[in-house]
Amino acid sequence: MRKKIILCAVSSIIAIAAVIAAVLADISAEPRKTSPFPDTVSVYISDSEHIEQMSYEKFVEGCLCGIIPATGNIYEEQTLAAAAVVINTNALYSLKNKNAFEAMGADFAVCDEFPYVSYADKAVNHADRRLIQSAVKAAGKAYLTVDGEPVAVKMCAISSGKTRELMFMPSRAIPEDAFAKGYLTERAFSESKILRVFSGINLTGKEPSEWFSNAVYDEYGTLVSVDFLDMSLSGEQIRSALNLKSSAISIEYRDETFFFQCKGNGDNAGMSLNAANIAAKNQKSFDEILAEFYPLELVL
């Protein structure tokens, strides 16, 4: 009986010691890091004018789907992962500054920063879809910060050859972009189309060849301003009105037609996806690629 009592006492002591050890281990363990991103988000789809609910991961996938070139040339996984981090950064910044899409009643809306396109709306084969999903997984919930806070950053498909300097995004010469497929694009518009788009103008005594004059460019090749009859237009205004690829625009009139030629594709700031893809093909990881374009802290 005495031995049995001793054995029971020893067992109790061992059990208590195990409980104490578990409690101490739990106390000493690092607190579990909570994600700053929501599980689900709402997205305003402007084409159909409705709001869709989806997981945050599906939202990022859709934004990567939206940046795939129309030529169908897919980016490397590390390029897409770097782009996913840019999307994460802008998403977190937007969520913390909710005024951006409040009027639409959604967390996000389809725009340049969030070019969401569902797989169903764009021809993306299964292999490319898996690549996008793998890139989202590789990027995880990583984002860029300044002093611990997410900031708004930009990226473009192809630069004009030298990116614009913006806050947190230094200018960078990218001569290799001039050799990218789609670097130069040109669209033609009739005289009547130009008049319809830019209404409320005075045509008195002006020949079509004189409609656009006094073009001013900055060091990045962006059209800063151009006189159009009795008004002044910026390159960004022309880009938006005519749905052009960039605001690095030159204008030529011939054969009763206006030709608008663009260098690059996108807002010409931040990371060039073409340059990032070249780096990825040279075995650069997504964090190394991001460091080349953004002097910011990467939070993994």
PDB file of C-alpha atoms in Angstrom:
ATOM      1  CA  MET A   1       0.000   0.000   0.000  1.00  0.00           C
ATOM      2  CA  ARG A   2       2.847   2.349   0.910  1.00  0.00           C
ATOM      3  CA  LYS A   3       4.488   1.788  -2.482  1.00  0.00           C
ATOM      4  CA  LYS A   4       1.168   2.453  -4.211  1.00  0.00           C
ATOM      5  CA  ILE A   5       0.772   5.765  -2.346  1.00  0.00           C
ATOM      6  CA  ILE A   6       4.322   6.796  -3.278  1.00  0.00           C
ATOM      7  CA  LEU A   7       3.742   5.934  -6.946  1.00  0.00           C
ATOM      8  CA  CYS A   8       0.522   7.967  -6.999  1.00  0.00           C
ATOM      9  CA  ALA A   9       2.311  10.922  -5.398  1.00  0.00           C
ATOM     10  CA  VAL A  10       5.147  10.739  -7.935  1.00  0.00           C
ATOM     11  CA  SER A  11       2.636  10.567 -10.817  1.00  0.00           C
ATOM     12  CA  SER A  12       0.829  13.617  -9.459  1.00  0.00           C
ATOM     13  CA  ILE A  13       4.066  15.568  -9.148  1.00  0.00           C
ATOM     14  CA  ILE A  14       5.049  14.663 -12.719  1.00  0.00           C
ATOM     15  CA  ALA A  15       1.629  15.698 -14.021  1.00  0.00           C
ATOM     16  CA  ILE A  16       1.782  19.026 -12.158  1.00  0.00           C
ATOM     17  CA  ALA A  17       5.306  19.637 -13.428  1.00  0.00           C
ATOM     18  CA  ALA A  18       4.134  18.983 -16.999  1.00  0.00           C
ATOM     19  CA  VAL A  19       1.282  21.469 -16.606  1.00  0.00           C
ATOM     20  CA  ILE A  20       3.642  24.109 -15.158  1.00  0.00           C
ATOM     21  CA  ALA A  21       6.136  23.530 -17.991  1.00  0.00           C
ATOM     22  CA  ALA A  22       3.380  23.920 -20.568  1.00  0.00           C
ATOM     23  CA  VAL A  23       2.166  27.150 -18.972  1.00  0.00           C
ATOM     24  CA  LEU A  24       5.702  28.560 -18.806  1.00  0.00           C
ATOM     25  CA  ALA A  25       6.326  27.580 -22.410  1.00  0.00           C
ATOM     26  CA  ASP A  26       3.110  29.307 -23.450  1.00  0.00           C
ATOM     27  CA  ILE A  27       4.059  32.444 -21.540  1.00  0.00           C
ATOM     28  CA  SER A  28       7.592  32.555 -22.946  1.00  0.00           C
ATOM     29  CA  ALA A  29       6.483  31.841 -26.518  1.00  0.00           C
ATOM     30  CA  GLU A  30       6.314  34.805 -28.904  1.00  0.00           C
ATOM     31  CA  PRO A  31       2.777  36.119 -29.362  1.00  0.00           C
ATOM     32  CA  ARG A  32       1.134  34.903 -32.546  1.00  0.00           C
ATOM     33  CA  LYS A  33       1.366  37.544 -35.264  1.00  0.00           C
ATOM     34  CA  THR A  34      -2.030  38.615 -36.531  1.00  0.00           C
ATOM     35  CA  SER A  35      -2.445  39.563 -40.190  1.00  0.00           C
ATOM     36  CA  PRO A  36      -3.368  43.196 -40.928  1.00  0.00           C
ATOM     37  CA  PHE A  37      -5.335  41.963 -43.956  1.00  0.00           C
ATOM     38  CA  PRO A  38      -9.004  40.919 -43.815  1.00  0.00           C
ATOM     39  CA  ASP A  39     -10.072  37.402 -44.784  1.00  0.00           C
ATOM     40  CA  THR A  40     -12.666  38.700 -47.254  1.00  0.00           C
ATOM     41  CA  VAL A  41     -13.037  41.960 -49.187  1.00  0.00           C
ATOM     42  CA  SER A  42     -15.647  43.666 -51.367  1.00  0.00           C
ATOM     43  CA  VAL A  43     -14.723  44.886 -54.838  1.00  0.00           C
ATOM     44  CA  TYR A  44     -16.700  47.323 -56.997  1.00  0.00           C
ATOM     45  CA  ILE A  45     -16.656  46.073 -60.614  1.00  0.00           C
ATOM     46  CA  SER A  46     -17.163  49.193 -62.727  1.00  0.00           C
ATOM     47  CA  ASP A  47     -17.957  47.394 -66.001  1.00  0.00           C
ATOM     48  CA  SER A  48     -20.985  45.643 -64.519  1.00  0.00           C
ATOM     49  CA  GLU A  49     -21.592  48.240 -61.779  1.00  0.00           C
ATOM     50  CA  HIS A  50     -21.914  45.716 -58.984  1.00  0.00           C
ATOM     51  CA  ILE A  51     -20.005  44.697 -55.851  1.00  0.00           C
ATOM     52  CA  GLU A  52     -18.439  41.249 -55.461  1.00  0.00           C
ATOM     53  CA  GLN A  53     -17.414  39.598 -52.200  1.00  0.00           C
ATOM     54  CA  MET A  54     -14.325  37.381 -52.313  1.00  0.00           C
ATOM     55  CA  SER A  55     -11.399  36.168 -50.261  1.00  0.00           C
ATOM     56  CA  TYR A  56      -8.441  38.535 -50.072  1.00  0.00           C
ATOM     57  CA  GLU A  57      -6.248  35.963 -51.832  1.00  0.00           C
ATOM     58  CA  LYS A  58      -8.698  35.763 -54.763  1.00  0.00           C
ATOM     59  CA  PHE A  59      -8.644  39.555 -54.981  1.00  0.00           C
ATOM     60  CA  VAL A  60      -4.840  39.604 -55.303  1.00  0.00           C
ATOM     61  CA  GLU A  61      -4.990  36.780 -57.857  1.00  0.00           C
ATOM     62  CA  GLY A  62      -7.486  38.814 -59.879  1.00  0.00           C
ATOM     63  CA  CYS A  63      -5.226  41.865 -59.786  1.00  0.00           C
ATOM     64  CA  LEU A  64      -2.304  39.773 -61.059  1.00  0.00           C
ATOM     65  CA  CYS A  65      -4.604  38.358 -63.722  1.00  0.00           C
ATOM     66  CA  GLY A  66      -5.314  41.954 -64.752  1.00  0.00           C
ATOM     67  CA  ILE A  67      -1.650  42.817 -65.341  1.00  0.00           C
ATOM     68  CA  ILE A  68      -0.981  39.894 -67.665  1.00  0.00           C
ATOM     69  CA  PRO A  69      -0.117  41.424 -71.073  1.00  0.00           C
ATOM     70  CA  ALA A  70      -2.716  41.169 -73.822  1.00  0.00           C
ATOM     71  CA  THR A  71      -0.058  39.389 -75.884  1.00  0.00           C
ATOM     72  CA  GLY A  72      -0.424  36.481 -73.455  1.00  0.00           C
ATOM     73  CA  ASN A  73       3.253  36.546 -72.452  1.00  0.00           C
ATOM     74  CA  ILE A  74       3.243  35.482 -68.826  1.00  0.00           C
ATOM     75  CA  TYR A  75       5.649  36.891 -66.261  1.00  0.00           C
ATOM     76  CA  GLU A  76       8.035  34.849 -64.132  1.00  0.00           C
ATOM     77  CA  GLU A  77       6.752  33.700 -60.726  1.00  0.00           C
ATOM     78  CA  GLN A  78       9.095  36.046 -58.835  1.00  0.00           C
ATOM     79  CA  THR A  79       7.941  38.973 -60.998  1.00  0.00           C
ATOM     80  CA  LEU A  80       4.326  38.200 -60.123  1.00  0.00           C
ATOM     81  CA  ALA A  81       5.246  37.785 -56.448  1.00  0.00           C
ATOM     82  CA  ALA A  82       6.883  41.240 -56.463  1.00  0.00           C
ATOM     83  CA  ALA A  83       3.736  42.656 -58.095  1.00  0.00           C
ATOM     84  CA  ALA A  84       1.612  40.920 -55.430  1.00  0.00           C
ATOM     85  CA  VAL A  85       3.608  42.716 -52.724  1.00  0.00           C
ATOM     86  CA  VAL A  86       2.913  46.060 -54.452  1.00  0.00           C
ATOM     87  CA  ILE A  87      -0.806  45.177 -54.527  1.00  0.00           C
ATOM     88  CA  ASN A  88      -0.659  44.157 -50.840  1.00  0.00           C
ATOM     89  CA  THR A  89       0.982  47.466 -49.982  1.00  0.00           C
ATOM     90  CA  ASN A  90      -1.590  49.586 -51.820  1.00  0.00           C
ATOM     91  CA  ALA A  91      -4.437  47.455 -50.463  1.00  0.00           C
ATOM     92  CA  LEU A  92      -3.316  47.886 -46.855  1.00  0.00           C
ATOM     93  CA  TYR A  93      -2.760  51.606 -47.394  1.00  0.00           C
ATOM     94  CA  SER A  94      -6.254  51.909 -48.903  1.00  0.00           C
ATOM     95  CA  LEU A  95      -7.870  49.934 -46.081  1.00  0.00           C
ATOM     96  CA  LYS A  96      -6.230  52.225 -43.534  1.00  0.00           C
ATOM     97  CA  ASN A  97      -7.451  55.276 -45.497  1.00  0.00           C
ATOM     98  CA  LYS A  98     -10.981  54.139 -46.238  1.00  0.00           C
ATOM     99  CA  ASN A  99     -12.120  57.348 -47.925  1.00  0.00           C
ATOM    100  CA  ALA A 100     -10.858  56.150 -51.327  1.00  0.00           C
ATOM    101  CA  PHE A 101     -13.775  53.859 -52.235  1.00  0.00           C
ATOM    102  CA  GLU A 102     -16.345  54.827 -49.596  1.00  0.00           C
ATOM    103  CA  ALA A 103     -18.749  56.301 -52.158  1.00  0.00           C
ATOM    104  CA  MET A 104     -18.894  52.955 -53.954  1.00  0.00           C
ATOM    105  CA  GLY A 105     -19.663  51.029 -50.781  1.00  0.00           C
ATOM    106  CA  ALA A 106     -16.735  48.648 -51.307  1.00  0.00           C
ATOM    107  CA  ASP A 107     -13.252  48.050 -49.933  1.00  0.00           C
ATOM    108  CA  PHE A 108     -11.752  48.381 -53.414  1.00  0.00           C
ATOM    109  CA  ALA A 109     -12.713  49.309 -56.959  1.00  0.00           C
ATOM    110  CA  VAL A 110     -11.160  48.242 -60.246  1.00  0.00           C
ATOM    111  CA  CYS A 111      -8.560  50.911 -61.122  1.00  0.00           C
ATOM    112  CA  ASP A 112      -4.899  51.314 -62.111  1.00  0.00           C
ATOM    113  CA  GLU A 113      -3.730  50.294 -58.615  1.00  0.00           C
ATOM    114  CA  PHE A 114      -6.132  47.354 -58.457  1.00  0.00           C
ATOM    115  CA  PRO A 115      -6.587  46.031 -62.033  1.00  0.00           C
ATOM    116  CA  TYR A 116      -8.835  43.190 -60.876  1.00  0.00           C
ATOM    117  CA  VAL A 117     -10.008  40.786 -63.589  1.00  0.00           C
ATOM    118  CA  SER A 118     -11.555  37.413 -62.796  1.00  0.00           C
ATOM    119  CA  TYR A 119     -10.217  34.309 -64.490  1.00  0.00           C
ATOM    120  CA  ALA A 120     -13.645  33.899 -66.102  1.00  0.00           C
ATOM    121  CA  ASP A 121     -13.335  37.293 -67.812  1.00  0.00           C
ATOM    122  CA  LYS A 122      -9.835  36.804 -69.197  1.00  0.00           C
ATOM    123  CA  ALA A 123      -8.368  33.919 -71.137  1.00  0.00           C
ATOM    124  CA  VAL A 124      -5.884  32.510 -68.625  1.00  0.00           C
ATOM    125  CA  ASN A 125      -4.879  28.881 -69.112  1.00  0.00           C
ATOM    126  CA  HIS A 126      -4.608  26.479 -66.201  1.00  0.00           C
ATOM    127  CA  ALA A 127      -0.798  26.558 -66.133  1.00  0.00           C
ATOM    128  CA  ASP A 128      -0.724  30.355 -65.900  1.00  0.00           C
ATOM    129  CA  ARG A 129      -3.479  30.297 -63.287  1.00  0.00           C
ATOM    130  CA  ARG A 130      -1.410  27.918 -61.169  1.00  0.00           C
ATOM    131  CA  LEU A 131       1.594  30.217 -61.625  1.00  0.00           C
ATOM    132  CA  ILE A 132      -0.418  33.212 -60.402  1.00  0.00           C
ATOM    133  CA  GLN A 133      -1.671  31.266 -57.401  1.00  0.00           C
ATOM    134  CA  SER A 134       1.883  30.116 -56.621  1.00  0.00           C
ATOM    135  CA  ALA A 135       3.127  33.726 -56.818  1.00  0.00           C
ATOM    136  CA  VAL A 136       0.404  34.900 -54.414  1.00  0.00           C
ATOM    137  CA  LYS A 137       1.411  32.137 -52.006  1.00  0.00           C
ATOM    138  CA  ALA A 138       5.099  33.068 -52.329  1.00  0.00           C
ATOM    139  CA  ALA A 139       4.399  36.752 -51.590  1.00  0.00           C
ATOM    140  CA  GLY A 140       2.057  35.880 -48.739  1.00  0.00           C
ATOM    141  CA  LYS A 141       0.971  38.974 -46.829  1.00  0.00           C
ATOM    142  CA  ALA A 142       4.255  40.830 -47.365  1.00  0.00           C
ATOM    143  CA  TYR A 143       4.053  44.603 -47.852  1.00  0.00           C
ATOM    144  CA  LEU A 144       6.255  47.700 -47.996  1.00  0.00           C
ATOM    145  CA  THR A 145       6.411  50.322 -45.235  1.00  0.00           C
ATOM    146  CA  VAL A 146       7.931  53.622 -44.186  1.00  0.00           C
ATOM    147  CA  ASP A 147       8.389  53.907 -40.409  1.00  0.00           C
ATOM    148  CA  GLY A 148       6.193  50.835 -39.992  1.00  0.00           C
ATOM    149  CA  GLU A 149       3.290  52.225 -42.028  1.00  0.00           C
ATOM    150  CA  PRO A 150       2.173  51.077 -45.515  1.00  0.00           C
ATOM    151  CA  VAL A 151       2.392  53.697 -48.253  1.00  0.00           C
ATOM    152  CA  ALA A 152       0.919  54.148 -51.732  1.00  0.00           C
ATOM    153  CA  VAL A 153       3.329  52.950 -54.419  1.00  0.00           C
ATOM    154  CA  LYS A 154       3.153  52.521 -58.181  1.00  0.00           C
ATOM    155  CA  MET A 155       4.314  50.078 -60.826  1.00  0.00           C
ATOM    156  CA  CYS A 156       4.067  50.068 -64.617  1.00  0.00           C
ATOM    157  CA  ALA A 157       4.179  47.419 -67.318  1.00  0.00           C
ATOM    158  CA  ILE A 158       6.936  49.174 -69.302  1.00  0.00           C
ATOM    159  CA  SER A 159       8.640  52.469 -68.511  1.00  0.00           C
ATOM    160  CA  SER A 160       9.347  55.195 -71.055  1.00  0.00           C
ATOM    161  CA  GLY A 161      13.046  54.452 -70.499  1.00  0.00           C
ATOM    162  CA  LYS A 162      13.316  56.506 -67.319  1.00  0.00           C
ATOM    163  CA  THR A 163      10.751  56.362 -64.520  1.00  0.00           C
ATOM    164  CA  ARG A 164       9.316  59.478 -62.888  1.00  0.00           C
ATOM    165  CA  GLU A 165      10.507  60.436 -59.409  1.00  0.00           C
ATOM    166  CA  LEU A 166       7.695  60.308 -56.877  1.00  0.00           C
ATOM    167  CA  MET A 167       7.551  60.108 -53.096  1.00  0.00           C
ATOM    168  CA  PHE A 168       9.187  56.844 -51.946  1.00  0.00           C
ATOM    169  CA  MET A 169       9.986  56.014 -55.596  1.00  0.00           C
ATOM    170  CA  PRO A 170      13.224  57.446 -57.006  1.00  0.00           C
ATOM    171  CA  SER A 171      13.652  57.982 -60.741  1.00  0.00           C
ATOM    172  CA  ARG A 172      15.532  55.212 -62.484  1.00  0.00           C
ATOM    173  CA  ALA A 173      16.864  54.840 -66.015  1.00  0.00           C
ATOM    174  CA  ILE A 174      15.678  51.551 -67.547  1.00  0.00           C
ATOM    175  CA  PRO A 175      17.127  51.470 -71.084  1.00  0.00           C
ATOM    176  CA  GLU A 176      16.191  47.793 -71.512  1.00  0.00           C
ATOM    177  CA  ASP A 177      12.506  48.745 -71.559  1.00  0.00           C
ATOM    178  CA  ALA A 178      12.976  50.331 -74.996  1.00  0.00           C
ATOM    179  CA  PHE A 179      13.468  46.801 -76.374  1.00  0.00           C
ATOM    180  CA  ALA A 180      10.336  45.357 -74.761  1.00  0.00           C
ATOM    181  CA  LYS A 181       7.456  44.134 -76.872  1.00  0.00           C
ATOM    182  CA  GLY A 182       4.776  46.823 -76.719  1.00  0.00           C
ATOM    183  CA  TYR A 183       7.184  49.654 -75.842  1.00  0.00           C
ATOM    184  CA  LEU A 184       5.972  51.732 -78.790  1.00  0.00           C
ATOM    185  CA  THR A 185       2.273  51.928 -79.574  1.00  0.00           C
ATOM    186  CA  GLU A 186       0.357  54.142 -81.975  1.00  0.00           C
ATOM    187  CA  ARG A 187      -3.323  54.926 -82.344  1.00  0.00           C
ATOM    188  CA  ALA A 188      -5.033  56.872 -85.121  1.00  0.00           C
ATOM    189  CA  PHE A 189      -8.033  59.198 -84.704  1.00  0.00           C
ATOM    190  CA  SER A 190     -10.079  61.075 -87.272  1.00  0.00           C
ATOM    191  CA  GLU A 191     -10.623  64.835 -87.040  1.00  0.00           C
ATOM    192  CA  SER A 192     -14.278  64.284 -86.108  1.00  0.00           C
ATOM    193  CA  LYS A 193     -13.317  61.857 -83.324  1.00  0.00           C
ATOM    194  CA  ILE A 194     -10.902  64.375 -81.811  1.00  0.00           C
ATOM    195  CA  LEU A 195     -13.590  67.059 -81.895  1.00  0.00           C
ATOM    196  CA  ARG A 196     -16.097  64.745 -80.200  1.00  0.00           C
ATOM    197  CA  VAL A 197     -13.671  63.809 -77.439  1.00  0.00           C
ATOM    198  CA  PHE A 198     -12.473  67.360 -76.773  1.00  0.00           C
ATOM    199  CA  SER A 199     -15.707  69.310 -77.090  1.00  0.00           C
ATOM    200  CA  GLY A 200     -16.333  72.985 -76.380  1.00  0.00           C
ATOM    201  CA  ILE A 201     -13.464  74.348 -78.448  1.00  0.00           C
ATOM    202  CA  ASN A 202     -13.112  77.254 -80.846  1.00  0.00           C
ATOM    203  CA  LEU A 203     -12.187  76.226 -84.405  1.00  0.00           C
ATOM    204  CA  THR A 204     -12.025  79.753 -85.837  1.00  0.00           C
ATOM    205  CA  GLY A 205      -9.343  80.020 -88.526  1.00  0.00           C
ATOM    206  CA  LYS A 206      -7.484  76.846 -87.500  1.00  0.00           C
ATOM    207  CA  GLU A 207      -6.375  74.135 -89.892  1.00  0.00           C
ATOM    208  CA  PRO A 208      -6.317  70.594 -88.407  1.00  0.00           C
ATOM    209  CA  SER A 209      -2.533  70.510 -88.743  1.00  0.00           C
ATOM    210  CA  GLU A 210      -2.432  73.481 -86.329  1.00  0.00           C
ATOM    211  CA  TRP A 211      -4.827  72.080 -83.705  1.00  0.00           C
ATOM    212  CA  PHE A 212      -2.010  70.736 -81.510  1.00  0.00           C
ATOM    213  CA  SER A 213       1.027  72.961 -80.908  1.00  0.00           C
ATOM    214  CA  ASN A 214       3.722  73.980 -78.408  1.00  0.00           C
ATOM    215  CA  ALA A 215       4.256  70.540 -76.862  1.00  0.00           C
ATOM    216  CA  VAL A 216       6.311  70.597 -73.640  1.00  0.00           C
ATOM    217  CA  TYR A 217       8.051  67.457 -72.307  1.00  0.00           C
ATOM    218  CA  ASP A 218       9.822  66.667 -69.052  1.00  0.00           C
ATOM    219  CA  GLU A 219      13.058  64.729 -68.569  1.00  0.00           C
ATOM    220  CA  TYR A 220      11.128  61.439 -68.391  1.00  0.00           C
ATOM    221  CA  GLY A 221       9.557  61.870 -71.840  1.00  0.00           C
ATOM    222  CA  THR A 222       6.131  62.701 -70.394  1.00  0.00           C
ATOM    223  CA  LEU A 223       4.015  65.209 -72.302  1.00  0.00           C
ATOM    224  CA  VAL A 224       3.608  67.950 -69.677  1.00  0.00           C
ATOM    225  CA  SER A 225       1.345  70.165 -71.759  1.00  0.00           C
ATOM    226  CA  VAL A 226       0.257  70.889 -75.322  1.00  0.00           C
ATOM    227  CA  ASP A 227      -1.900  73.650 -76.745  1.00  0.00           C
ATOM    228  CA  PHE A 228      -5.060  72.313 -78.350  1.00  0.00           C
ATOM    229  CA  LEU A 229      -6.771  75.207 -80.146  1.00  0.00           C
ATOM    230  CA  ASP A 230      -7.843  77.556 -77.347  1.00  0.00           C
ATOM    231  CA  MET A 231      -7.073  75.240 -74.410  1.00  0.00           C
ATOM    232  CA  SER A 232      -4.075  73.565 -72.800  1.00  0.00           C
ATOM    233  CA  LEU A 233      -4.057  69.808 -72.175  1.00  0.00           C
ATOM    234  CA  SER A 234      -1.714  67.631 -70.145  1.00  0.00           C
ATOM    235  CA  GLY A 235      -0.411  64.317 -71.397  1.00  0.00           C
ATOM    236  CA  GLU A 236      -2.400  62.557 -68.679  1.00  0.00           C
ATOM    237  CA  GLN A 237      -5.610  64.240 -69.823  1.00  0.00           C
ATOM    238  CA  ILE A 238      -4.998  63.092 -73.399  1.00  0.00           C
ATOM    239  CA  ARG A 239      -4.064  59.595 -72.245  1.00  0.00           C
ATOM    240  CA  SER A 240      -7.261  59.274 -70.223  1.00  0.00           C
ATOM    241  CA  ALA A 241      -9.530  60.770 -72.903  1.00  0.00           C
ATOM    242  CA  LEU A 242      -8.178  58.602 -75.728  1.00  0.00           C
ATOM    243  CA  ASN A 243      -7.346  55.489 -73.654  1.00  0.00           C
ATOM    244  CA  LEU A 244      -3.659  55.549 -74.601  1.00  0.00           C
ATOM    245  CA  LYS A 245      -0.955  53.344 -73.085  1.00  0.00           C
ATOM    246  CA  SER A 246       1.034  56.132 -71.426  1.00  0.00           C
ATOM    247  CA  SER A 247       1.419  59.897 -71.183  1.00  0.00           C
ATOM    248  CA  ALA A 248       4.786  59.897 -72.980  1.00  0.00           C
ATOM    249  CA  ILE A 249       2.935  60.991 -76.112  1.00  0.00           C
ATOM    250  CA  SER A 250       3.964  62.459 -79.452  1.00  0.00           C
ATOM    251  CA  ILE A 251       1.325  63.737 -81.895  1.00  0.00           C
ATOM    252  CA  GLU A 252       1.487  63.794 -85.677  1.00  0.00           C
ATOM    253  CA  TYR A 253      -1.090  64.866 -88.274  1.00  0.00           C
ATOM    254  CA  ARG A 254      -1.048  63.299 -91.733  1.00  0.00           C
ATOM    255  CA  ASP A 255      -3.582  62.150 -94.321  1.00  0.00           C
ATOM    256  CA  GLU A 256      -6.387  63.954 -92.436  1.00  0.00           C
ATOM    257  CA  THR A 257      -5.707  61.759 -89.401  1.00  0.00           C
ATOM    258  CA  PHE A 258      -4.121  62.359 -85.993  1.00  0.00           C
ATOM    259  CA  PHE A 259      -1.567  59.770 -84.851  1.00  0.00           C
ATOM    260  CA  PHE A 260      -0.729  59.481 -81.142  1.00  0.00           C
ATOM    261  CA  GLN A 261       2.447  57.503 -80.433  1.00  0.00           C
ATOM    262  CA  CYS A 262       3.246  56.396 -76.866  1.00  0.00           C
ATOM    263  CA  LYS A 263       6.447  55.193 -75.253  1.00  0.00           C
ATOM    264  CA  GLY A 264       5.994  52.673 -72.463  1.00  0.00           C
ATOM    265  CA  ASN A 265       2.872  51.253 -70.889  1.00  0.00           C
ATOM    266  CA  GLY A 266       1.479  52.564 -67.620  1.00  0.00           C
ATOM    267  CA  ASP A 267       2.133  55.400 -65.212  1.00  0.00           C
ATOM    268  CA  ASN A 268       5.940  55.398 -65.688  1.00  0.00           C
ATOM    269  CA  ALA A 269       6.726  55.239 -61.966  1.00  0.00           C
ATOM    270  CA  GLY A 270       7.961  52.647 -59.500  1.00  0.00           C
ATOM    271  CA  MET A 271       8.667  49.100 -60.605  1.00  0.00           C
ATOM    272  CA  SER A 272       8.742  48.283 -64.315  1.00  0.00           C
ATOM    273  CA  LEU A 273       7.315  44.798 -64.699  1.00  0.00           C
ATOM    274  CA  ASN A 274       9.402  44.286 -67.833  1.00  0.00           C
ATOM    275  CA  ALA A 275      12.628  45.156 -65.984  1.00  0.00           C
ATOM    276  CA  ALA A 276      11.492  43.078 -62.999  1.00  0.00           C
ATOM    277  CA  ASN A 277      10.924  40.127 -65.309  1.00  0.00           C
ATOM    278  CA  ILE A 278      14.430  40.430 -66.725  1.00  0.00           C
ATOM    279  CA  ALA A 279      15.771  40.401 -63.158  1.00  0.00           C
ATOM    280  CA  ALA A 280      13.615  37.363 -62.307  1.00  0.00           C
ATOM    281  CA  LYS A 281      14.994  35.511 -65.323  1.00  0.00           C
ATOM    282  CA  ASN A 282      18.439  36.279 -63.907  1.00  0.00           C
ATOM    283  CA  GLN A 283      17.467  34.410 -60.706  1.00  0.00           C
ATOM    284  CA  LYS A 284      16.590  37.464 -58.608  1.00  0.00           C
ATOM    285  CA  SER A 285      14.006  36.798 -55.872  1.00  0.00           C
ATOM    286  CA  PHE A 286      10.942  38.986 -55.436  1.00  0.00           C
ATOM    287  CA  ASP A 287      12.413  40.759 -52.396  1.00  0.00           C
ATOM    288  CA  GLU A 288      15.629  41.511 -54.299  1.00  0.00           C
ATOM    289  CA  ILE A 289      13.580  42.863 -57.217  1.00  0.00           C
ATOM    290  CA  LEU A 290      11.532  45.110 -54.932  1.00  0.00           C
ATOM    291  CA  ALA A 291      14.705  46.477 -53.318  1.00  0.00           C
ATOM    292  CA  GLU A 292      15.877  47.685 -56.732  1.00  0.00           C
ATOM    293  CA  PHE A 293      12.849  49.954 -57.148  1.00  0.00           C
ATOM    294  CA  TYR A 294      11.622  50.898 -53.672  1.00  0.00           C
ATOM    295  CA  PRO A 295      13.903  52.123 -50.834  1.00  0.00           C
ATOM    296  CA  LEU A 296      11.378  50.830 -48.338  1.00  0.00           C
ATOM    297  CA  GLU A 297      11.202  48.216 -45.584  1.00  0.00           C
ATOM    298  CA  LEU A 298       9.702  44.875 -46.592  1.00  0.00           C
ATOM    299  CA  VAL A 299       7.495  43.349 -43.904  1.00  0.00           C
ATOM    300  CA  LEU A 300       7.144  39.598 -44.380  1.00  0.00           C
TER     301      LEU A 300
END
